[in-house]
PDB file of C-alpha atoms in Angstrom:
ATOM      1  CA  MET P   1     -60.366  21.179   6.665  1.00 52.00           C
ATOM      2  CA  ASP P   2     -56.751  20.699   8.032  1.00 72.00           C
ATOM      3  CA  LEU P   3     -54.371  18.168   6.772  1.00 75.00           C
ATOM      4  CA  THR P   4     -55.058  15.483   9.462  1.00 76.00           C
ATOM      5  CA  THR P   5     -58.797  15.676   8.656  1.00 83.00           C
ATOM      6  CA  THR P   6     -58.117  15.304   4.929  1.00 85.00           C
ATOM      7  CA  VAL P   7     -55.859  12.217   5.433  1.00 85.00           C
ATOM      8  CA  LEU P   8     -58.388  10.513   7.817  1.00 86.00           C
ATOM      9  CA  GLU P   9     -61.269  11.294   5.297  1.00 89.00           C
ATOM     10  CA  LEU P  10     -59.107   9.554   2.472  1.00 90.00           C
ATOM     11  CA  VAL P  11     -58.629   6.710   4.844  1.00 90.00           C
ATOM     12  CA  ARG P  12     -62.381   6.476   5.422  1.00 89.00           C
ATOM     13  CA  LEU P  13     -63.115   6.597   1.599  1.00 92.00           C
ATOM     14  CA  TYR P  14     -60.310   4.352   0.383  1.00 92.00           C
ATOM     15  CA  GLY P  15     -59.465   2.211   3.349  1.00 93.00           C
ATOM     16  CA  PRO P  16     -56.197   0.303   3.615  1.00 94.00           C
ATOM     17  CA  LEU P  17     -55.069   1.587   0.295  1.00 95.00           C
ATOM     18  CA  ALA P  18     -55.033   5.133   1.449  1.00 94.00           C
ATOM     19  CA  LEU P  19     -53.254   4.078   4.677  1.00 94.00           C
ATOM     20  CA  CYS P  20     -50.631   2.266   2.753  1.00 95.00           C
ATOM     21  CA  LEU P  21     -49.955   5.332   0.561  1.00 93.00           C
ATOM     22  CA  PHE P  22     -49.717   7.675   3.599  1.00 91.00           C
ATOM     23  CA  VAL P  23     -47.404   5.308   5.342  1.00 91.00           C
ATOM     24  CA  PHE P  24     -45.122   5.095   2.221  1.00 92.00           C
ATOM     25  CA  CYS P  25     -45.174   9.035   1.950  1.00 88.00           C
ATOM     26  CA  GLU P  26     -44.185   9.397   5.573  1.00 86.00           C
ATOM     27  CA  THR P  27     -41.414   6.897   5.706  1.00 88.00           C
ATOM     28  CA  SER P  28     -39.893   7.719   2.300  1.00 85.00           C
ATOM     29  CA  LEU P  29     -39.119  11.352   3.585  1.00 83.00           C
ATOM     30  CA  LEU P  30     -40.116  12.608   0.100  1.00 79.00           C
ATOM     31  CA  PHE P  31     -42.729  14.762   1.396  1.00 74.00           C
ATOM     32  CA  PRO P  32     -42.907  17.009   4.558  1.00 62.00           C
ATOM     33  CA  PHE P  33     -45.973  15.007   5.912  1.00 63.00           C
ATOM     34  CA  LEU P  34     -47.796  14.269   9.069  1.00 67.00           C
ATOM     35  CA  PRO P  35     -46.050  12.027  11.485  1.00 69.00           C
ATOM     36  CA  SER P  36     -47.691   8.528  11.833  1.00 73.00           C
ATOM     37  CA  GLU P  37     -48.353   8.767  15.609  1.00 74.00           C
ATOM     38  CA  VAL P  38     -50.849  11.531  14.644  1.00 76.00           C
ATOM     39  CA  VAL P  39     -52.704   9.577  11.971  1.00 84.00           C
ATOM     40  CA  VAL P  40     -52.371   5.935  12.638  1.00 88.00           C
ATOM     41  CA  PRO P  41     -54.179   5.442  15.870  1.00 87.00           C
ATOM     42  CA  ALA P  42     -57.220   7.379  14.380  1.00 88.00           C
ATOM     43  CA  ALA P  43     -56.871   5.302  11.198  1.00 91.00           C
ATOM     44  CA  ALA P  44     -56.943   2.213  13.186  1.00 90.00           C
ATOM     45  CA  ALA P  45     -60.104   3.387  14.790  1.00 89.00           C
ATOM     46  CA  LEU P  46     -61.687   3.730  11.347  1.00 91.00           C
ATOM     47  CA  LEU P  47     -60.405   0.488   9.885  1.00 93.00           C
ATOM     48  CA  VAL P  48     -60.032  -2.091  12.634  1.00 91.00           C
ATOM     49  CA  THR P  49     -63.307  -3.659  13.464  1.00 88.00           C
ATOM     50  CA  ASP P  50     -62.498  -7.507  13.626  1.00 88.00           C
ATOM     51  CA  LEU P  51     -59.505  -9.784  13.168  1.00 88.00           C
ATOM     52  CA  PRO P  52     -59.521  -9.901   9.347  1.00 92.00           C
ATOM     53  CA  SER P  53     -59.687  -6.050   9.262  1.00 93.00           C
ATOM     54  CA  LEU P  54     -56.807  -5.946  11.828  1.00 92.00           C
ATOM     55  CA  LEU P  55     -54.731  -8.192   9.482  1.00 94.00           C
ATOM     56  CA  VAL P  56     -55.529  -5.972   6.523  1.00 95.00           C
ATOM     57  CA  PHE P  57     -54.494  -2.948   8.675  1.00 96.00           C
ATOM     58  CA  VAL P  58     -51.281  -4.456   9.722  1.00 95.00           C
ATOM     59  CA  THR P  59     -50.385  -5.621   6.100  1.00 96.00           C
ATOM     60  CA  ALA P  60     -51.153  -2.121   4.590  1.00 96.00           C
ATOM     61  CA  GLY P  61     -48.973  -0.300   7.144  1.00 94.00           C
ATOM     62  CA  GLY P  62     -46.284  -2.991   6.945  1.00 95.00           C
ATOM     63  CA  VAL P  63     -46.026  -2.869   3.192  1.00 96.00           C
ATOM     64  CA  GLY P  64     -46.257   0.959   2.881  1.00 95.00           C
ATOM     65  CA  GLY P  65     -43.727   1.414   5.643  1.00 93.00           C
ATOM     66  CA  THR P  66     -41.272  -1.063   4.428  1.00 95.00           C
ATOM     67  CA  LEU P  67     -41.324   0.112   0.800  1.00 95.00           C
ATOM     68  CA  GLY P  68     -40.990   3.702   1.796  1.00 92.00           C
ATOM     69  CA  ALA P  69     -38.085   3.152   4.110  1.00 93.00           C
ATOM     70  CA  PHE P  70     -36.025   1.901   1.166  1.00 93.00           C
ATOM     71  CA  VAL P  71     -36.309   5.384  -0.551  1.00 89.00           C
ATOM     72  CA  PRO P  72     -34.095   7.215   2.166  1.00 88.00           C
ATOM     73  CA  PHE P  73     -32.069   4.172   2.593  1.00 90.00           C
ATOM     74  CA  SER P  74     -31.241   4.064  -1.257  1.00 86.00           C
ATOM     75  CA  VAL P  75     -30.631   7.723  -1.541  1.00 83.00           C
ATOM     76  CA  SER P  76     -28.383   7.775   1.475  1.00 81.00           C
ATOM     77  CA  ALA P  77     -26.392   4.892   0.349  1.00 79.00           C
ATOM     78  CA  ARG P  78     -25.406   6.900  -2.595  1.00 74.00           C
ATOM     79  CA  THR P  79     -24.316   9.875  -0.384  1.00 65.00           C
ATOM     80  CA  ARG P  80     -21.048  10.392   1.287  1.00 59.00           C
ATOM     81  CA  ILE P  81     -21.128  11.534   4.890  1.00 52.00           C
ATOM     82  CA  GLY P  82     -21.253  15.321   5.061  1.00 53.00           C
ATOM     83  CA  GLU P  83     -22.853  15.879   1.789  1.00 56.00           C
ATOM     84  CA  TRP P  84     -26.086  17.091   3.422  1.00 57.00           C
ATOM     85  CA  ASP P  85     -26.872  19.682   0.701  1.00 62.00           C
ATOM     86  CA  TRP P  86     -27.259  16.764  -1.845  1.00 58.00           C
ATOM     87  CA  LEU P  87     -29.243  14.762   0.576  1.00 61.00           C
ATOM     88  CA  GLN P  88     -31.681  17.554   1.298  1.00 63.00           C
ATOM     89  CA  ARG P  89     -32.324  18.112  -2.342  1.00 65.00           C
ATOM     90  CA  HIS P  90     -33.677  14.438  -2.508  1.00 64.00           C
ATOM     91  CA  LEU P  91     -35.288  14.226   0.914  1.00 70.00           C
ATOM     92  CA  SER P  92     -37.331  16.162   3.323  1.00 67.00           C
ATOM     93  CA  VAL P  93     -34.775  15.923   6.169  1.00 68.00           C
ATOM     94  CA  SER P  94     -32.915  18.440   8.200  1.00 66.00           C
ATOM     95  CA  ASP P  95     -29.357  18.422   9.394  1.00 69.00           C
ATOM     96  CA  ALA P  96     -30.464  17.964  12.978  1.00 71.00           C
ATOM     97  CA  GLN P  97     -32.601  14.910  12.100  1.00 70.00           C
ATOM     98  CA  VAL P  98     -29.719  13.224  10.198  1.00 71.00           C
ATOM     99  CA  GLU P  99     -27.158  13.894  12.984  1.00 75.00           C
ATOM    100  CA  ARG P 100     -29.641  12.642  15.744  1.00 74.00           C
ATOM    101  CA  GLY P 101     -30.261   9.448  13.705  1.00 77.00           C
ATOM    102  CA  GLN P 102     -26.510   8.869  13.324  1.00 77.00           C
ATOM    103  CA  VAL P 103     -25.963   9.313  17.064  1.00 80.00           C
ATOM    104  CA  TRP P 104     -28.690   6.566  17.603  1.00 76.00           C
ATOM    105  CA  PHE P 105     -27.243   4.402  14.905  1.00 82.00           C
ATOM    106  CA  ARG P 106     -23.714   4.637  16.026  1.00 81.00           C
ATOM    107  CA  ARG P 107     -24.692   3.981  19.692  1.00 81.00           C
ATOM    108  CA  TRP P 108     -27.126   1.075  19.124  1.00 77.00           C
ATOM    109  CA  GLY P 109     -25.961  -0.289  15.820  1.00 81.00           C
ATOM    110  CA  GLN P 110     -28.100  -2.090  13.196  1.00 84.00           C
ATOM    111  CA  SER P 111     -30.703  -3.305  15.676  1.00 84.00           C
ATOM    112  CA  SER P 112     -31.954   0.229  16.005  1.00 84.00           C
ATOM    113  CA  VAL P 113     -33.465  -0.272  12.373  1.00 89.00           C
ATOM    114  CA  LEU P 114     -35.943  -2.597  13.955  1.00 87.00           C
ATOM    115  CA  TRP P 115     -36.870  -1.132  17.346  1.00 82.00           C
ATOM    116  CA  GLY P 116     -36.442   2.467  16.048  1.00 83.00           C
ATOM    117  CA  ARG P 117     -39.671   1.788  14.016  1.00 87.00           C
ATOM    118  CA  PHE P 118     -41.614   2.037  17.316  1.00 84.00           C
ATOM    119  CA  LEU P 119     -40.235   5.464  18.184  1.00 80.00           C
ATOM    120  CA  PRO P 120     -41.506   8.753  16.882  1.00 73.00           C
ATOM    121  CA  VAL P 121     -37.839  10.201  17.036  1.00 67.00           C
ATOM    122  CA  LEU P 122     -36.509   7.473  14.794  1.00 76.00           C
ATOM    123  CA  ARG P 123     -39.221   5.743  12.781  1.00 79.00           C
ATOM    124  CA  SER P 124     -38.356   7.327   9.410  1.00 81.00           C
ATOM    125  CA  VAL P 125     -35.028   8.940   9.942  1.00 86.00           C
ATOM    126  CA  VAL P 126     -33.196   5.736  11.076  1.00 88.00           C
ATOM    127  CA  SER P 127     -33.075   4.720   7.412  1.00 89.00           C
ATOM    128  CA  VAL P 128     -30.558   7.621   6.515  1.00 86.00           C
ATOM    129  CA  PRO P 129     -27.796   6.545   8.843  1.00 85.00           C
ATOM    130  CA  ALA P 130     -28.363   2.782   7.881  1.00 89.00           C
ATOM    131  CA  GLY P 131     -27.854   3.876   4.167  1.00 87.00           C
ATOM    132  CA  LEU P 132     -24.844   6.024   5.021  1.00 83.00           C
ATOM    133  CA  ALA P 133     -23.268   3.109   6.888  1.00 84.00           C
ATOM    134  CA  GLY P 134     -23.536   0.776   3.948  1.00 86.00           C
ATOM    135  CA  MET P 135     -25.966  -1.573   5.695  1.00 89.00           C
ATOM    136  CA  ASP P 136     -26.825  -4.759   3.903  1.00 92.00           C
ATOM    137  CA  PRO P 137     -29.996  -4.004   2.022  1.00 92.00           C
ATOM    138  CA  VAL P 138     -31.517  -7.569   2.796  1.00 93.00           C
ATOM    139  CA  ARG P 139     -30.824  -7.289   6.489  1.00 92.00           C
ATOM    140  CA  PHE P 140     -32.169  -3.676   6.381  1.00 93.00           C
ATOM    141  CA  GLY P 141     -35.402  -4.950   4.682  1.00 93.00           C
ATOM    142  CA  VAL P 142     -35.903  -7.640   7.160  1.00 92.00           C
ATOM    143  CA  LEU P 143     -35.352  -5.493  10.240  1.00 91.00           C
ATOM    144  CA  THR P 144     -37.496  -2.766   8.859  1.00 93.00           C
ATOM    145  CA  ALA P 145     -40.374  -5.123   8.045  1.00 93.00           C
ATOM    146  CA  VAL P 146     -40.393  -6.731  11.442  1.00 91.00           C
ATOM    147  CA  GLY P 147     -40.280  -3.445  13.319  1.00 90.00           C
ATOM    148  CA  THR P 148     -42.829  -1.797  11.041  1.00 93.00           C
ATOM    149  CA  VAL P 149     -45.278  -4.770  11.211  1.00 92.00           C
ATOM    150  CA  GLY P 150     -44.741  -4.819  15.076  1.00 90.00           C
ATOM    151  CA  PHE P 151     -45.698  -1.176  15.348  1.00 91.00           C
ATOM    152  CA  TYR P 152     -48.809  -1.502  13.244  1.00 93.00           C
ATOM    153  CA  ALA P 153     -49.808  -4.779  14.958  1.00 91.00           C
ATOM    154  CA  ALA P 154     -49.479  -3.188  18.493  1.00 89.00           C
ATOM    155  CA  THR P 155     -51.470  -0.076  17.337  1.00 89.00           C
ATOM    156  CA  GLY P 156     -54.097  -2.114  15.622  1.00 89.00           C
ATOM    157  CA  GLY P 157     -54.183  -4.694  18.401  1.00 87.00           C
ATOM    158  CA  LEU P 158     -54.763  -1.992  21.061  1.00 84.00           C
ATOM    159  CA  VAL P 159     -57.704  -0.616  19.060  1.00 83.00           C
ATOM    160  CA  TYR P 160     -59.210  -4.056  18.495  1.00 84.00           C
ATOM    161  CA  TYR P 161     -58.766  -5.310  21.975  1.00 80.00           C
ATOM    162  CA  GLY P 162     -60.143  -1.968  23.373  1.00 74.00           C
ATOM    163  CA  ARG P 163     -63.406  -2.716  21.397  1.00 72.00           C
ATOM    164  CA  GLN P 164     -63.577  -6.146  23.001  1.00 68.00           C
ATOM    165  CA  VAL P 165     -63.032  -4.955  26.619  1.00 61.00           C
ATOM    166  CA  SER P 166     -62.355  -1.796  28.464  1.00 57.00           C
ATOM    167  CA  LEU P 167     -58.530  -1.228  28.353  1.00 55.00           C
ATOM    168  CA  PHE P 168     -58.604   0.039  31.924  1.00 53.00           C
ATOM    169  CA  ALA P 169     -60.467  -3.129  33.011  1.00 60.00           C
ATOM    170  CA  ALA P 170     -57.930  -5.296  31.126  1.00 60.00           C
ATOM    171  CA  ALA P 171     -55.032  -3.566  32.664  1.00 59.00           C
ATOM    172  CA  VAL P 172     -56.509  -3.976  36.252  1.00 54.00           C
ATOM    173  CA  THR P 173     -57.169  -7.695  35.524  1.00 62.00           C
ATOM    174  CA  PHE P 174     -53.579  -8.198  34.245  1.00 56.00           C
ATOM    175  CA  ALA P 175     -52.036  -6.358  37.266  1.00 56.00           C
ATOM    176  CA  ALA P 176     -54.148  -8.404  39.633  1.00 59.00           C
ATOM    177  CA  ARG P 177     -53.053 -11.682  38.060  1.00 62.00           C
ATOM    178  CA  SER P 178     -49.428 -10.826  37.464  1.00 63.00           C
ATOM    179  CA  PRO P 179     -48.514  -7.951  39.900  1.00 62.00           C
ATOM    180  CA  LEU P 180     -44.743  -8.573  39.632  1.00 61.00           C
ATOM    181  CA  LEU P 181     -44.880  -8.637  35.781  1.00 59.00           C
ATOM    182  CA  ALA P 182     -47.026  -5.589  35.651  1.00 54.00           C
ATOM    183  CA  ALA P 183     -44.774  -3.708  37.947  1.00 61.00           C
ATOM    184  CA  VAL P 184     -41.627  -4.584  35.988  1.00 57.00           C
ATOM    185  CA  GLY P 185     -43.366  -3.568  32.712  1.00 59.00           C
ATOM    186  CA  PHE P 186     -44.383  -0.264  34.085  1.00 56.00           C
ATOM    187  CA  VAL P 187     -40.948   0.564  35.507  1.00 57.00           C
ATOM    188  CA  ALA P 188     -39.370  -0.505  32.172  1.00 60.00           C
ATOM    189  CA  LEU P 189     -41.872   1.673  30.242  1.00 57.00           C
ATOM    190  CA  LEU P 190     -41.329   4.655  32.523  1.00 54.00           C
ATOM    191  CA  GLY P 191     -37.519   4.297  32.492  1.00 57.00           C
ATOM    192  CA  SER P 192     -37.471   4.078  28.578  1.00 57.00           C
ATOM    193  CA  GLY P 193     -39.668   7.267  28.314  1.00 53.00           C
ATOM    194  CA  LEU P 194     -37.313   9.119  30.805  1.00 51.00           C
ATOM    195  CA  LEU P 195     -34.203   8.091  28.852  1.00 55.00           C
ATOM    196  CA  VAL P 196     -35.661   9.019  25.478  1.00 52.00           C
ATOM    197  CA  GLY P 197     -36.895  12.325  26.979  1.00 50.00           C
ATOM    198  CA  ARG P 198     -33.437  13.161  28.495  1.00 54.00           C
ATOM    199  CA  TRP P 199     -31.659  12.295  25.267  1.00 53.00           C
ATOM    200  CA  TRP P 200     -34.033  14.354  23.121  1.00 48.00           C
ATOM    201  CA  SER P 201     -33.759  17.387  25.420  1.00 47.00           C
ATOM    202  CA  ARG P 202     -29.903  17.104  25.462  1.00 55.00           C
ATOM    203  CA  GLN P 203     -29.788  16.795  21.672  1.00 50.00           C
ATOM    204  CA  GLY P 204     -32.035  19.791  21.464  1.00 46.00           C
ATOM    205  CA  ARG P 205     -29.796  21.974  23.521  1.00 47.00           C
ATOM    206  CA  HIS P 206     -26.898  21.037  21.306  1.00 50.00           C
ATOM    207  CA  GLY P 207     -28.781  21.053  17.989  1.00 49.00           C
TER     208      GLY P 207
END
C-alpha cells in the first residue's frame, strides 16, 4: 500500500479529522509529505456528498491549513536571511524552495500569501518568506485563512457540483449563456498557466 492510498484510507475511516491532520502536516513543512493537490481532490470525492459535508470539508481544510502555515511562518520569523542550515533543521524545505518563494514574495508582496494558497508551487512555501520578511502575524493569518478556505471551497465545490450535474454539460451551458465571459476566463486561465510554467522552467534552469 503506497502513501497516497494510506492517507486516503485514513480519510475514509476518520473523515474530516484525518483531512485536517494531513493538511496541517503538509502546510507545516515539518514532514516530507504528499502535496495536497495529490490527496485533496480524492479526499473531497470521499467526504463531500451534500452541502453540510461540503461545509465540514472546507472547515477541516481551512483550520488545518491555517494552523499549519503558522509553523514555518514562526520558525522563519526567528531566522535571519541566509541561515538556511538552521532553517532546514526545523523544516523539510530545500534551498531552492526557499529561494523561489522569496522571488515570488519580493515580486508580488504580501498578497501572495493569499493567492499563493491556490498554487502547488507556493501553497506551503510562501509562509517562509513571509516570516523572513517580518510580516504582521495577524495579517498573515487573515490572508492565509482566506486563501486556504478559498482553495478547499473551490475543490470541494467542484466535487459537489459535479455530482449534481455533469461538469462538461455545465461548462457548455455557461459558455452558451455567457460566451464573452467564458472566453475571457479561458484566456486568463491559459495565460496564468503559461506564465507559471515559464517562470518555473526558468527557475529550474537557474536552480
